[in-house]
mmCIF file of C-alpha atoms in Angstrom:
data_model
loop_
_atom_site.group_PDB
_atom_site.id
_atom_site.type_symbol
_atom_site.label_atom_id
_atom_site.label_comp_id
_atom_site.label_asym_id
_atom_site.label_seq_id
_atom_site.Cartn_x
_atom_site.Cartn_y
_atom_site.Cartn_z
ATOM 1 C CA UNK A 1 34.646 23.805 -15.878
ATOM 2 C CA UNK A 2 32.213 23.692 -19.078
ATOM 3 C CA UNK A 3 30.803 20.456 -19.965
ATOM 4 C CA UNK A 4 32.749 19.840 -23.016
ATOM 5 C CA UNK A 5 36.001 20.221 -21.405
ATOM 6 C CA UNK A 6 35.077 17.447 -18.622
ATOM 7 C CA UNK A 7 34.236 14.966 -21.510
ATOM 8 C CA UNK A 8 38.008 15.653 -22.788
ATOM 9 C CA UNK A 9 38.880 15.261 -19.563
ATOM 10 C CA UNK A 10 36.769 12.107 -19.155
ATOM 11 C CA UNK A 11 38.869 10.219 -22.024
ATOM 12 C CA UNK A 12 41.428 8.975 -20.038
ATOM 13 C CA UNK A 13 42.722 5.977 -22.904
ATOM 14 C CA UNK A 14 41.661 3.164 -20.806
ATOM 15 C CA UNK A 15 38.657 1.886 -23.046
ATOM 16 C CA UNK A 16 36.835 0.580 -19.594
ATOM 17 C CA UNK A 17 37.761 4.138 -17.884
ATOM 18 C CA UNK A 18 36.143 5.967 -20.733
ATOM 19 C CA UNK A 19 33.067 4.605 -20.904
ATOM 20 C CA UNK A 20 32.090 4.395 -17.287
ATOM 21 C CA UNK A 21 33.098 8.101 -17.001
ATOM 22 C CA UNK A 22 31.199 9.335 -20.124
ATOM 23 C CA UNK A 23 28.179 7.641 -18.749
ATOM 24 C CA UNK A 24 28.535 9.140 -14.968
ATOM 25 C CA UNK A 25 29.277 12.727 -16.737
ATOM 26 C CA UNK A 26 25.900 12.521 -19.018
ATOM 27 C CA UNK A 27 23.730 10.872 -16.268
ATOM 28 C CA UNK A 28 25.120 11.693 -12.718
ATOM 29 C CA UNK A 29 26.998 15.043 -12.966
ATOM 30 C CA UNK A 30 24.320 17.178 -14.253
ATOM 31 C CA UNK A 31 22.363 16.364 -10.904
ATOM 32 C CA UNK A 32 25.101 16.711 -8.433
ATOM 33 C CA UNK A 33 25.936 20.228 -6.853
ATOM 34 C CA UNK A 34 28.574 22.761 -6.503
ATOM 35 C CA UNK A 35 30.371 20.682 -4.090
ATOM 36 C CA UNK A 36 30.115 17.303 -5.422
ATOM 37 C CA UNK A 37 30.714 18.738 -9.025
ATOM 38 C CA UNK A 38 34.089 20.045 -7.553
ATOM 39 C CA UNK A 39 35.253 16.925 -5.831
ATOM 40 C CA UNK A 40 34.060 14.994 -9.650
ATOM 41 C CA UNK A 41 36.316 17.206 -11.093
ATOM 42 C CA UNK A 42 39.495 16.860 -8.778
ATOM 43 C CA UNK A 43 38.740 12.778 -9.668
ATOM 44 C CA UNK A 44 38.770 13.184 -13.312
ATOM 45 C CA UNK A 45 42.789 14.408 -12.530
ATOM 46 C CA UNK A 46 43.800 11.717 -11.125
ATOM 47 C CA UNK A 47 46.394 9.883 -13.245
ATOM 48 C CA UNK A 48 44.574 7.085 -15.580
ATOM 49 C CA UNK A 49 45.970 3.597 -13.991
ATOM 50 C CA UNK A 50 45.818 4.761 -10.624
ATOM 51 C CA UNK A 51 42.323 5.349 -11.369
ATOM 52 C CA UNK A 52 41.669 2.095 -12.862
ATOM 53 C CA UNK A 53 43.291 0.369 -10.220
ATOM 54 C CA UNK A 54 41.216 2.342 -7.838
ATOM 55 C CA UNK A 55 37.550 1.677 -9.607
ATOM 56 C CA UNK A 56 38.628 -1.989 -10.666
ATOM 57 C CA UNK A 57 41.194 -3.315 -8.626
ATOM 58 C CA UNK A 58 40.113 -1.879 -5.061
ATOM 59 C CA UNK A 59 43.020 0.880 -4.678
ATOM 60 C CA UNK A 60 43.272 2.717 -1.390
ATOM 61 C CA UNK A 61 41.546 6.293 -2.075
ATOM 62 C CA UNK A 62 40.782 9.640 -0.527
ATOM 63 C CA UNK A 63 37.117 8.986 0.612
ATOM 64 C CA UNK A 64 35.863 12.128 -0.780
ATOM 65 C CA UNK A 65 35.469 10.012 -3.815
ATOM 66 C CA UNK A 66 33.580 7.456 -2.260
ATOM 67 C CA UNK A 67 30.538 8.270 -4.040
ATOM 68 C CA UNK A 68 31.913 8.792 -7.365
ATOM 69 C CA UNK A 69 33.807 5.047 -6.765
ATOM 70 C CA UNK A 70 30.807 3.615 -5.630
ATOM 71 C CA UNK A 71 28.552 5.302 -9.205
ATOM 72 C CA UNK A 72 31.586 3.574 -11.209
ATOM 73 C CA UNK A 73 31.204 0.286 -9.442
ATOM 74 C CA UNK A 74 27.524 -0.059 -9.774
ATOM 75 C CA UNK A 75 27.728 0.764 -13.087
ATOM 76 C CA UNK A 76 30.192 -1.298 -14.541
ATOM 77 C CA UNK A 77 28.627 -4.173 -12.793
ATOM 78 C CA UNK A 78 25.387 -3.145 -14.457
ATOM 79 C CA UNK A 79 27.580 -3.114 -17.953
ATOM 80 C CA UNK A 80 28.832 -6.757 -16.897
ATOM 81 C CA UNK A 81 25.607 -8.285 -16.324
ATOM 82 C CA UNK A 82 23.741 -7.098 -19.599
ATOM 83 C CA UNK A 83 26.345 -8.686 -21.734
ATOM 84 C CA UNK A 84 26.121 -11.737 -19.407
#
């Protein structure tokens, strides 16, 4: 999938959602491989508030996403800290 259709993608209307994705798409997904880029993708699809209640609210997931979850996590508790 090109780039600028995974940032389209990456909007998902959940201010919180939006941000933490753009910033794993621009930093994290341009090193990742075929495999991981795939399994980035099939995350991006999942439906917005499941995926907010999966990154913020500790959700049951498929553990494929693991590392993606994990990414999200660390960096929204980065984002938390510097406006602290």
């Amino acid at each position: 999938m090109q780039l600028s259709k995974l940032r389209w993608k990456c909007r998902k209307g959940i201010r919180e959602l939006d941000i933490l994705l753009t910033n794993y798409l621009e930093n994290i997904f341009i090193k990742l491989n075929k495999e991981e880029k795939e399994v980035f993708v099939e995350f991006i699809n999942i439906d917005s508030y499941e995926m907010f209640n999966i990154v913020f609210k500790n959700k049951p997931f498929n553990k494929k996403f693991l590392k993606i979850v994990k990414n999200l996590n660390l960096s929204s508790k980065s984002n938390r800290d510097e406006k602290s």
